[in-house]
Amino acid sequence: MIDESLAALSDTLFSISVGLYSLAVVAFCAELAFGRSVRGRTEQLVAAGGVPAQPPVDAPAAGEPVEPARARRLGLVAMVLTGLGAVTHAGVLVARGMATDRLPWGNMYEFATAVVLVAVVAYLVLAVRAPSLRHIGVFLLAPVVLSMVLIGLFLYAEAGPLVAALRSSWLAIHVSTATIGFGIFFVSGIASVLYLVRTRRDATVAAGASTGASAAPSLLDRLPTAAALDRTAHRTAVFGFPIWTFAVIAGAIWAESAWGRFWGWDPKETWAFIAWIVYAAYLHARTTAGWRGRPSAWINIVGLVVMIFNLLFVNLVSTGLHSYGGV
């Protein structure tokens, strides 16, 4: 039996989550607009008598971005809105699970919704641990809002029981780890895209400085440094890779239990394995001389594209043993 009131609550919370994330995007944009790229003073303060004086405790260090109070307040508002959105987003899945009395990732709508939630939570954790990463919020939340809108428009499925093929304890193991791995890779891929954007911006500024011309101010100057973005992409991929590896292994074990074979080159299995190879290549390239930086970042972005293709292709285009979840 389906609890229709809880199912309706889940749908309402989905709409509220989209609204909160959208407001967070606006607040993040305002933060970038009112922020400045001015760097801290490099000259040394000199007291009477020519003795160097200590700068004020709250004075920015040399080269450190100076952020106006108004921009900081807008950033805090954006973070609060994102946190509230994550809470209502989690409520979408909790209410759906209670309405159907099962784990709430039994179809593409529920799985994709859970993946986006993991990405948002991963961003919040990163932004709290490293405040400078807060400035990637607009670039992460904008794809989140777009994803949620597309999920609601094209992948929505009415609350209902699991199809017979998914009624297994392996659903909690295989699909849960796949969801977490995908969500973390989503953040890693966005960080690599921003790394490429930041390195291009830095190259433009450097080229202008070499010719004596200063580059026009840009909102891209508010991004974290290229090194910080590269480090974020790498660390999140390192965290997500073993989780995805376990998801692939758990899927093979479930396949043996359900179909009598560990591997059959089903489209979903094939692309999951291709994604694993791409991320293994990224982690290897990231530590290999000559492949660090932009080449490895492109590999990470290819990995995210493969993950998205794997999510959409099997259920919407291909026919295989994994095409039973519906949309």
mmCIF file of C-alpha atoms in Angstrom:
data_model
loop_
_atom_site.group_PDB
_atom_site.id
_atom_site.type_symbol
_atom_site.label_atom_id
_atom_site.label_comp_id
_atom_site.label_asym_id
_atom_site.label_seq_id
_atom_site.Cartn_x
_atom_site.Cartn_y
_atom_site.Cartn_z
ATOM 1 C CA MET A 1 0.000 0.000 0.000
ATOM 2 C CA ILE A 2 1.204 3.477 -0.895
ATOM 3 C CA ASP A 3 0.719 6.347 1.552
ATOM 4 C CA GLU A 4 -0.510 9.008 -0.842
ATOM 5 C CA SER A 5 -0.149 11.850 1.669
ATOM 6 C CA LEU A 6 3.544 11.096 2.210
ATOM 7 C CA ALA A 7 4.049 10.695 -1.526
ATOM 8 C CA ALA A 8 2.473 14.122 -2.060
ATOM 9 C CA LEU A 9 4.681 15.554 0.698
ATOM 10 C CA SER A 10 7.742 14.162 -1.092
ATOM 11 C CA ASP A 11 6.695 15.892 -4.319
ATOM 12 C CA THR A 12 6.106 19.171 -2.469
ATOM 13 C CA LEU A 13 9.505 18.987 -0.777
ATOM 14 C CA PHE A 14 11.081 18.400 -4.188
ATOM 15 C CA SER A 15 9.635 21.700 -5.434
ATOM 16 C CA ILE A 16 10.712 23.488 -2.250
ATOM 17 C CA SER A 17 14.251 22.133 -2.654
ATOM 18 C CA VAL A 18 14.451 23.483 -6.192
ATOM 19 C CA GLY A 19 13.260 26.866 -4.928
ATOM 20 C CA LEU A 20 15.801 26.992 -2.096
ATOM 21 C CA TYR A 21 18.664 25.967 -4.361
ATOM 22 C CA SER A 22 17.591 28.614 -6.878
ATOM 23 C CA LEU A 23 17.632 31.292 -4.174
ATOM 24 C CA ALA A 24 21.066 30.038 -3.110
ATOM 25 C CA VAL A 25 22.309 30.487 -6.686
ATOM 26 C CA VAL A 26 21.038 34.087 -6.661
ATOM 27 C CA ALA A 27 22.764 34.730 -3.318
ATOM 28 C CA PHE A 28 26.024 33.196 -4.557
ATOM 29 C CA CYS A 29 25.850 35.377 -7.682
ATOM 30 C CA ALA A 30 25.288 38.457 -5.529
ATOM 31 C CA GLU A 31 28.257 37.482 -3.369
ATOM 32 C CA LEU A 32 30.480 37.293 -6.433
ATOM 33 C CA ALA A 33 29.109 40.590 -7.754
ATOM 34 C CA PHE A 34 29.753 42.480 -4.517
ATOM 35 C CA GLY A 35 33.073 40.790 -3.819
ATOM 36 C CA ARG A 36 36.412 42.209 -4.832
ATOM 37 C CA SER A 37 39.593 40.663 -6.157
ATOM 38 C CA VAL A 38 41.757 43.232 -4.355
ATOM 39 C CA ARG A 39 44.705 41.611 -2.653
ATOM 40 C CA GLY A 40 46.115 42.347 0.770
ATOM 41 C CA ARG A 41 48.755 45.060 1.160
ATOM 42 C CA THR A 42 52.334 43.976 0.639
ATOM 43 C CA GLU A 43 53.989 47.098 2.026
ATOM 44 C CA GLN A 44 55.222 46.967 5.597
ATOM 45 C CA LEU A 45 53.778 49.271 8.224
ATOM 46 C CA VAL A 46 56.420 51.446 9.864
ATOM 47 C CA ALA A 47 55.969 52.953 13.289
ATOM 48 C CA ALA A 48 57.572 56.124 14.629
ATOM 49 C CA GLY A 49 61.349 55.893 14.674
ATOM 50 C CA GLY A 50 61.498 53.693 11.603
ATOM 51 C CA VAL A 51 60.791 50.437 13.486
ATOM 52 C CA PRO A 52 58.535 48.014 11.552
ATOM 53 C CA ALA A 53 55.120 47.758 13.191
ATOM 54 C CA GLN A 54 52.911 44.696 13.373
ATOM 55 C CA PRO A 55 49.817 44.920 11.140
ATOM 56 C CA PRO A 56 46.377 44.753 12.763
ATOM 57 C CA VAL A 57 45.256 41.263 13.699
ATOM 58 C CA ASP A 58 42.341 41.398 11.271
ATOM 59 C CA ALA A 59 44.410 42.814 8.411
ATOM 60 C CA PRO A 60 44.582 40.587 5.302
ATOM 61 C CA ALA A 61 47.874 38.892 4.591
ATOM 62 C CA ALA A 62 49.837 39.770 1.499
ATOM 63 C CA GLY A 63 48.072 38.366 -1.548
ATOM 64 C CA GLU A 64 45.018 37.286 0.415
ATOM 65 C CA PRO A 65 41.650 38.248 -1.132
ATOM 66 C CA VAL A 66 39.873 41.119 0.586
ATOM 67 C CA GLU A 67 36.163 40.335 0.958
ATOM 68 C CA PRO A 68 33.725 43.108 1.905
ATOM 69 C CA ALA A 69 31.383 42.468 4.807
ATOM 70 C CA ARG A 70 28.365 42.632 2.487
ATOM 71 C CA ALA A 71 29.788 39.866 0.315
ATOM 72 C CA ARG A 72 30.507 37.723 3.372
ATOM 73 C CA ARG A 73 26.924 38.141 4.562
ATOM 74 C CA LEU A 74 25.578 37.169 1.149
ATOM 75 C CA GLY A 75 27.858 34.131 1.150
ATOM 76 C CA LEU A 76 26.529 33.125 4.558
ATOM 77 C CA VAL A 77 22.937 33.527 3.333
ATOM 78 C CA ALA A 78 23.755 31.378 0.295
ATOM 79 C CA MET A 79 25.257 28.661 2.494
ATOM 80 C CA VAL A 80 22.225 28.686 4.804
ATOM 81 C CA LEU A 81 19.870 28.417 1.829
ATOM 82 C CA THR A 82 21.944 25.549 0.441
ATOM 83 C CA GLY A 83 21.840 23.792 3.812
ATOM 84 C CA LEU A 84 18.068 24.231 4.065
ATOM 85 C CA GLY A 85 17.740 22.957 0.519
ATOM 86 C CA ALA A 86 19.763 19.869 1.437
ATOM 87 C CA VAL A 87 17.455 19.225 4.416
ATOM 88 C CA THR A 88 14.292 19.435 2.326
ATOM 89 C CA HIS A 89 16.049 17.465 -0.421
ATOM 90 C CA ALA A 90 16.730 14.664 2.070
ATOM 91 C CA GLY A 91 13.098 14.935 3.099
ATOM 92 C CA VAL A 92 12.099 14.143 -0.495
ATOM 93 C CA LEU A 93 13.739 10.731 -0.236
ATOM 94 C CA VAL A 94 12.690 10.071 3.364
ATOM 95 C CA ALA A 95 9.043 10.827 2.612
ATOM 96 C CA ARG A 96 9.171 8.763 -0.597
ATOM 97 C CA GLY A 97 10.698 5.841 1.313
ATOM 98 C CA MET A 98 8.095 6.041 4.079
ATOM 99 C CA ALA A 99 5.302 6.317 1.538
ATOM 100 C CA THR A 100 6.390 3.152 -0.261
ATOM 101 C CA ASP A 101 7.913 1.305 2.722
ATOM 102 C CA ARG A 102 11.169 0.651 0.844
ATOM 103 C CA LEU A 103 14.500 2.237 0.058
ATOM 104 C CA PRO A 104 13.858 5.369 -2.026
ATOM 105 C CA TRP A 105 16.054 4.605 -5.013
ATOM 106 C CA GLY A 106 14.089 2.072 -7.004
ATOM 107 C CA ASN A 107 13.846 4.041 -10.258
ATOM 108 C CA MET A 108 15.724 6.704 -12.197
ATOM 109 C CA TYR A 109 13.838 9.568 -10.566
ATOM 110 C CA GLU A 110 14.746 8.472 -7.068
ATOM 111 C CA PHE A 111 18.314 7.464 -7.942
ATOM 112 C CA ALA A 112 19.093 10.735 -9.731
ATOM 113 C CA THR A 113 17.532 12.741 -6.903
ATOM 114 C CA ALA A 114 19.750 10.915 -4.402
ATOM 115 C CA VAL A 115 22.871 11.484 -6.533
ATOM 116 C CA VAL A 116 22.262 15.242 -6.617
ATOM 117 C CA LEU A 117 21.724 15.267 -2.844
ATOM 118 C CA VAL A 118 25.084 13.560 -2.295
ATOM 119 C CA ALA A 119 26.749 16.195 -4.490
ATOM 120 C CA VAL A 120 25.190 19.044 -2.485
ATOM 121 C CA VAL A 121 26.182 17.493 0.853
ATOM 122 C CA ALA A 122 29.730 16.914 -0.436
ATOM 123 C CA TYR A 123 29.947 20.582 -1.435
ATOM 124 C CA LEU A 124 28.703 21.737 1.971
ATOM 125 C CA VAL A 125 31.309 19.607 3.729
ATOM 126 C CA LEU A 126 34.072 20.998 1.509
ATOM 127 C CA ALA A 127 32.915 24.608 1.949
ATOM 128 C CA VAL A 128 32.802 24.270 5.737
ATOM 129 C CA ARG A 129 36.242 22.669 5.903
ATOM 130 C CA ALA A 130 37.805 25.125 3.406
ATOM 131 C CA PRO A 131 35.864 28.437 3.325
ATOM 132 C CA SER A 132 37.576 29.554 0.111
ATOM 133 C CA LEU A 133 35.713 26.760 -1.704
ATOM 134 C CA ARG A 134 32.445 28.524 -0.913
ATOM 135 C CA HIS A 135 33.030 30.585 -4.048
ATOM 136 C CA ILE A 136 32.440 27.569 -6.286
ATOM 137 C CA GLY A 137 28.883 27.404 -4.941
ATOM 138 C CA VAL A 138 27.226 29.159 -7.855
ATOM 139 C CA PHE A 139 29.054 26.929 -10.351
ATOM 140 C CA LEU A 140 27.932 23.792 -8.488
ATOM 141 C CA LEU A 141 24.415 24.850 -7.487
ATOM 142 C CA ALA A 142 23.497 26.041 -10.988
ATOM 143 C CA PRO A 143 23.994 22.510 -12.440
ATOM 144 C CA VAL A 144 22.185 21.146 -9.375
ATOM 145 C CA VAL A 145 19.128 23.325 -10.075
ATOM 146 C CA LEU A 146 19.231 22.387 -13.774
ATOM 147 C CA SER A 147 19.514 18.702 -12.871
ATOM 148 C CA MET A 148 16.613 18.885 -10.424
ATOM 149 C CA VAL A 149 14.396 20.613 -12.974
ATOM 150 C CA LEU A 150 15.220 18.023 -15.652
ATOM 151 C CA ILE A 151 14.721 15.177 -13.171
ATOM 152 C CA GLY A 152 11.311 16.530 -12.218
ATOM 153 C CA LEU A 153 10.274 17.094 -15.831
ATOM 154 C CA PHE A 154 11.558 13.965 -17.561
ATOM 155 C CA LEU A 155 12.386 11.312 -14.960
ATOM 156 C CA TYR A 156 9.534 11.697 -12.475
ATOM 157 C CA ALA A 157 7.814 8.462 -11.478
ATOM 158 C CA GLU A 158 4.808 8.009 -9.226
ATOM 159 C CA ALA A 159 5.518 6.434 -5.853
ATOM 160 C CA GLY A 160 5.085 2.690 -6.099
ATOM 161 C CA PRO A 161 6.489 -0.683 -5.057
ATOM 162 C CA LEU A 162 9.777 -2.048 -6.327
ATOM 163 C CA VAL A 163 9.798 -4.137 -9.460
ATOM 164 C CA ALA A 164 10.495 -7.792 -8.728
ATOM 165 C CA ALA A 165 14.088 -7.670 -10.019
ATOM 166 C CA LEU A 166 15.048 -5.061 -7.406
ATOM 167 C CA ARG A 167 13.619 -6.838 -4.380
ATOM 168 C CA SER A 168 16.915 -7.868 -2.893
ATOM 169 C CA SER A 169 19.085 -6.917 0.055
ATOM 170 C CA TRP A 170 21.762 -6.034 -2.497
ATOM 171 C CA LEU A 171 19.743 -2.945 -3.425
ATOM 172 C CA ALA A 172 20.831 -1.297 -0.178
ATOM 173 C CA ILE A 173 24.477 -2.157 -0.837
ATOM 174 C CA HIS A 174 24.989 -1.815 -4.577
ATOM 175 C CA VAL A 175 22.718 1.133 -5.373
ATOM 176 C CA SER A 176 23.594 3.048 -2.208
ATOM 177 C CA THR A 177 27.324 2.944 -2.914
ATOM 178 C CA ALA A 178 26.758 3.747 -6.591
ATOM 179 C CA THR A 179 24.737 6.794 -5.540
ATOM 180 C CA ILE A 180 27.438 8.044 -3.176
ATOM 181 C CA GLY A 181 30.216 7.458 -5.701
ATOM 182 C CA PHE A 182 28.340 9.233 -8.500
ATOM 183 C CA GLY A 183 27.510 12.231 -6.301
ATOM 184 C CA ILE A 184 31.139 12.659 -5.237
ATOM 185 C CA PHE A 185 32.374 12.326 -8.823
ATOM 186 C CA PHE A 186 29.887 15.068 -9.771
ATOM 187 C CA VAL A 187 31.645 17.504 -7.425
ATOM 188 C CA SER A 188 35.066 16.323 -8.602
ATOM 189 C CA GLY A 189 34.140 16.898 -12.243
ATOM 190 C CA ILE A 190 32.825 20.422 -11.573
ATOM 191 C CA ALA A 191 36.054 21.226 -9.706
ATOM 192 C CA SER A 192 38.087 20.093 -12.728
ATOM 193 C CA VAL A 193 35.994 22.267 -15.070
ATOM 194 C CA LEU A 194 36.599 25.262 -12.795
ATOM 195 C CA TYR A 195 40.305 24.401 -12.644
ATOM 196 C CA LEU A 196 40.523 24.672 -16.428
ATOM 197 C CA VAL A 197 38.615 27.964 -16.342
ATOM 198 C CA ARG A 198 40.856 29.339 -13.595
ATOM 199 C CA THR A 199 44.092 28.333 -15.315
ATOM 200 C CA ARG A 200 42.906 30.014 -18.506
ATOM 201 C CA ARG A 201 42.058 33.157 -16.553
ATOM 202 C CA ASP A 202 45.462 33.112 -14.825
ATOM 203 C CA ALA A 203 47.181 32.726 -18.197
ATOM 204 C CA THR A 204 45.249 35.724 -19.541
ATOM 205 C CA VAL A 205 46.256 37.854 -16.554
ATOM 206 C CA ALA A 206 49.885 36.740 -16.844
ATOM 207 C CA ALA A 207 49.964 37.513 -20.563
ATOM 208 C CA GLY A 208 48.589 40.983 -19.908
ATOM 209 C CA ALA A 209 51.127 41.619 -17.165
ATOM 210 C CA SER A 210 53.999 40.584 -19.451
ATOM 211 C CA THR A 211 52.955 43.191 -22.005
ATOM 212 C CA GLY A 212 52.334 45.874 -19.406
ATOM 213 C CA ALA A 213 48.558 45.767 -19.838
ATOM 214 C CA SER A 214 46.329 44.820 -16.933
ATOM 215 C CA ALA A 215 43.483 42.385 -17.530
ATOM 216 C CA ALA A 216 39.978 43.661 -16.909
ATOM 217 C CA PRO A 217 38.495 42.542 -13.563
ATOM 218 C CA SER A 218 36.430 39.379 -13.793
ATOM 219 C CA LEU A 219 34.154 37.375 -11.529
ATOM 220 C CA LEU A 220 36.473 34.467 -12.261
ATOM 221 C CA ASP A 221 39.040 36.171 -10.047
ATOM 222 C CA ARG A 222 36.810 35.216 -7.108
ATOM 223 C CA LEU A 223 37.353 31.527 -7.753
ATOM 224 C CA PRO A 224 39.748 29.625 -5.493
ATOM 225 C CA THR A 225 43.274 29.259 -6.825
ATOM 226 C CA ALA A 226 43.944 26.748 -9.579
ATOM 227 C CA ALA A 227 45.981 24.675 -7.115
ATOM 228 C CA ALA A 228 43.074 24.563 -4.652
ATOM 229 C CA LEU A 229 40.612 23.510 -7.360
ATOM 230 C CA ASP A 230 42.970 20.833 -8.669
ATOM 231 C CA ARG A 231 43.491 19.555 -5.135
ATOM 232 C CA THR A 232 39.728 19.480 -4.508
ATOM 233 C CA ALA A 233 39.070 17.546 -7.728
ATOM 234 C CA HIS A 234 41.783 15.030 -6.879
ATOM 235 C CA ARG A 235 40.834 14.487 -3.248
ATOM 236 C CA THR A 236 37.144 14.004 -3.992
ATOM 237 C CA ALA A 237 38.003 11.542 -6.774
ATOM 238 C CA VAL A 238 40.320 9.674 -4.406
ATOM 239 C CA PHE A 239 37.454 9.470 -1.913
ATOM 240 C CA GLY A 240 34.856 8.415 -4.495
ATOM 241 C CA PHE A 241 36.953 5.892 -6.421
ATOM 242 C CA PRO A 242 36.992 3.066 -3.816
ATOM 243 C CA ILE A 243 33.273 3.606 -3.220
ATOM 244 C CA TRP A 244 32.582 3.235 -6.943
ATOM 245 C CA THR A 245 34.890 0.224 -7.071
ATOM 246 C CA PHE A 246 32.896 -1.425 -4.296
ATOM 247 C CA ALA A 247 29.643 -0.577 -6.117
ATOM 248 C CA VAL A 248 30.882 -2.334 -9.278
ATOM 249 C CA ILE A 249 31.992 -5.401 -7.293
ATOM 250 C CA ALA A 250 28.701 -5.505 -5.359
ATOM 251 C CA GLY A 251 26.816 -5.263 -8.643
ATOM 252 C CA ALA A 252 28.725 -8.247 -10.010
ATOM 253 C CA ILE A 253 27.908 -10.288 -6.923
ATOM 254 C CA TRP A 254 24.246 -9.312 -7.183
ATOM 255 C CA ALA A 255 24.280 -10.264 -10.877
ATOM 256 C CA GLU A 256 25.626 -13.716 -10.018
ATOM 257 C CA SER A 257 22.898 -14.150 -7.411
ATOM 258 C CA ALA A 258 20.122 -12.958 -9.745
ATOM 259 C CA TRP A 259 21.261 -14.142 -13.179
ATOM 260 C CA GLY A 260 23.829 -16.850 -12.448
ATOM 261 C CA ARG A 261 26.851 -14.955 -13.811
ATOM 262 C CA PHE A 262 29.130 -12.231 -12.452
ATOM 263 C CA TRP A 263 29.590 -10.395 -15.736
ATOM 264 C CA GLY A 264 27.720 -10.419 -19.022
ATOM 265 C CA TRP A 265 28.734 -7.178 -20.772
ATOM 266 C CA ASP A 266 25.266 -5.737 -20.298
ATOM 267 C CA PRO A 267 25.308 -2.023 -21.348
ATOM 268 C CA LYS A 268 25.082 -0.835 -17.737
ATOM 269 C CA GLU A 269 27.876 -3.148 -16.635
ATOM 270 C CA THR A 270 30.047 -2.159 -19.580
ATOM 271 C CA TRP A 271 29.740 1.586 -19.025
ATOM 272 C CA ALA A 272 30.177 1.252 -15.272
ATOM 273 C CA PHE A 273 33.454 -0.550 -15.979
ATOM 274 C CA ILE A 274 34.470 2.103 -18.537
ATOM 275 C CA ALA A 275 33.837 4.786 -15.911
ATOM 276 C CA TRP A 276 36.006 2.849 -13.459
ATOM 277 C CA ILE A 277 38.829 2.701 -16.022
ATOM 278 C CA VAL A 278 38.576 6.437 -16.740
ATOM 279 C CA TYR A 279 38.784 7.371 -13.064
ATOM 280 C CA ALA A 280 41.645 4.944 -12.513
ATOM 281 C CA ALA A 281 43.406 6.642 -15.430
ATOM 282 C CA TYR A 282 42.721 10.069 -13.899
ATOM 283 C CA LEU A 283 44.170 9.119 -10.528
ATOM 284 C CA HIS A 284 47.220 7.645 -12.252
ATOM 285 C CA ALA A 285 47.647 10.670 -14.546
ATOM 286 C CA ARG A 286 47.281 13.054 -11.607
ATOM 287 C CA THR A 287 50.492 11.617 -10.109
ATOM 288 C CA THR A 288 52.394 11.191 -13.380
ATOM 289 C CA ALA A 289 54.807 13.839 -14.617
ATOM 290 C CA GLY A 290 53.610 15.374 -17.864
ATOM 291 C CA TRP A 291 49.964 14.536 -17.182
ATOM 292 C CA ARG A 292 49.375 16.669 -14.116
ATOM 293 C CA GLY A 293 47.278 19.766 -14.475
ATOM 294 C CA ARG A 294 45.161 20.290 -17.573
ATOM 295 C CA PRO A 295 45.557 16.812 -19.180
ATOM 296 C CA SER A 296 44.487 14.997 -16.017
ATOM 297 C CA ALA A 297 41.632 17.488 -15.481
ATOM 298 C CA TRP A 298 40.269 16.651 -18.925
ATOM 299 C CA ILE A 299 40.342 12.949 -18.044
ATOM 300 C CA ASN A 300 38.344 13.668 -14.894
ATOM 301 C CA ILE A 301 35.765 15.594 -16.922
ATOM 302 C CA VAL A 302 35.506 12.675 -19.368
ATOM 303 C CA GLY A 303 34.819 10.451 -16.355
ATOM 304 C CA LEU A 304 31.870 12.637 -15.332
ATOM 305 C CA VAL A 305 30.511 12.596 -18.891
ATOM 306 C CA VAL A 306 30.725 8.789 -18.915
ATOM 307 C CA MET A 307 28.864 8.620 -15.586
ATOM 308 C CA ILE A 308 26.049 10.837 -16.884
ATOM 309 C CA PHE A 309 25.902 8.860 -20.133
ATOM 310 C CA ASN A 310 25.700 5.626 -18.162
ATOM 311 C CA LEU A 311 22.829 6.991 -16.080
ATOM 312 C CA LEU A 312 20.736 8.159 -19.006
ATOM 313 C CA PHE A 313 21.686 5.847 -21.878
ATOM 314 C CA VAL A 314 20.636 2.493 -20.399
ATOM 315 C CA ASN A 315 17.165 3.527 -19.283
ATOM 316 C CA LEU A 316 16.285 5.933 -22.065
ATOM 317 C CA VAL A 317 17.956 4.445 -25.134
ATOM 318 C CA SER A 318 19.465 0.977 -24.747
ATOM 319 C CA THR A 319 17.856 -2.317 -23.901
ATOM 320 C CA GLY A 320 19.443 -4.581 -21.340
ATOM 321 C CA LEU A 321 18.974 -6.428 -18.087
ATOM 322 C CA HIS A 322 19.322 -3.174 -16.156
ATOM 323 C CA SER A 323 16.485 -1.463 -18.041
ATOM 324 C CA TYR A 324 13.794 -2.528 -15.627
ATOM 325 C CA GLY A 325 13.716 0.459 -13.289
ATOM 326 C CA GLY A 326 11.703 2.620 -15.611
ATOM 327 C CA VAL A 327 11.679 6.418 -15.434
#
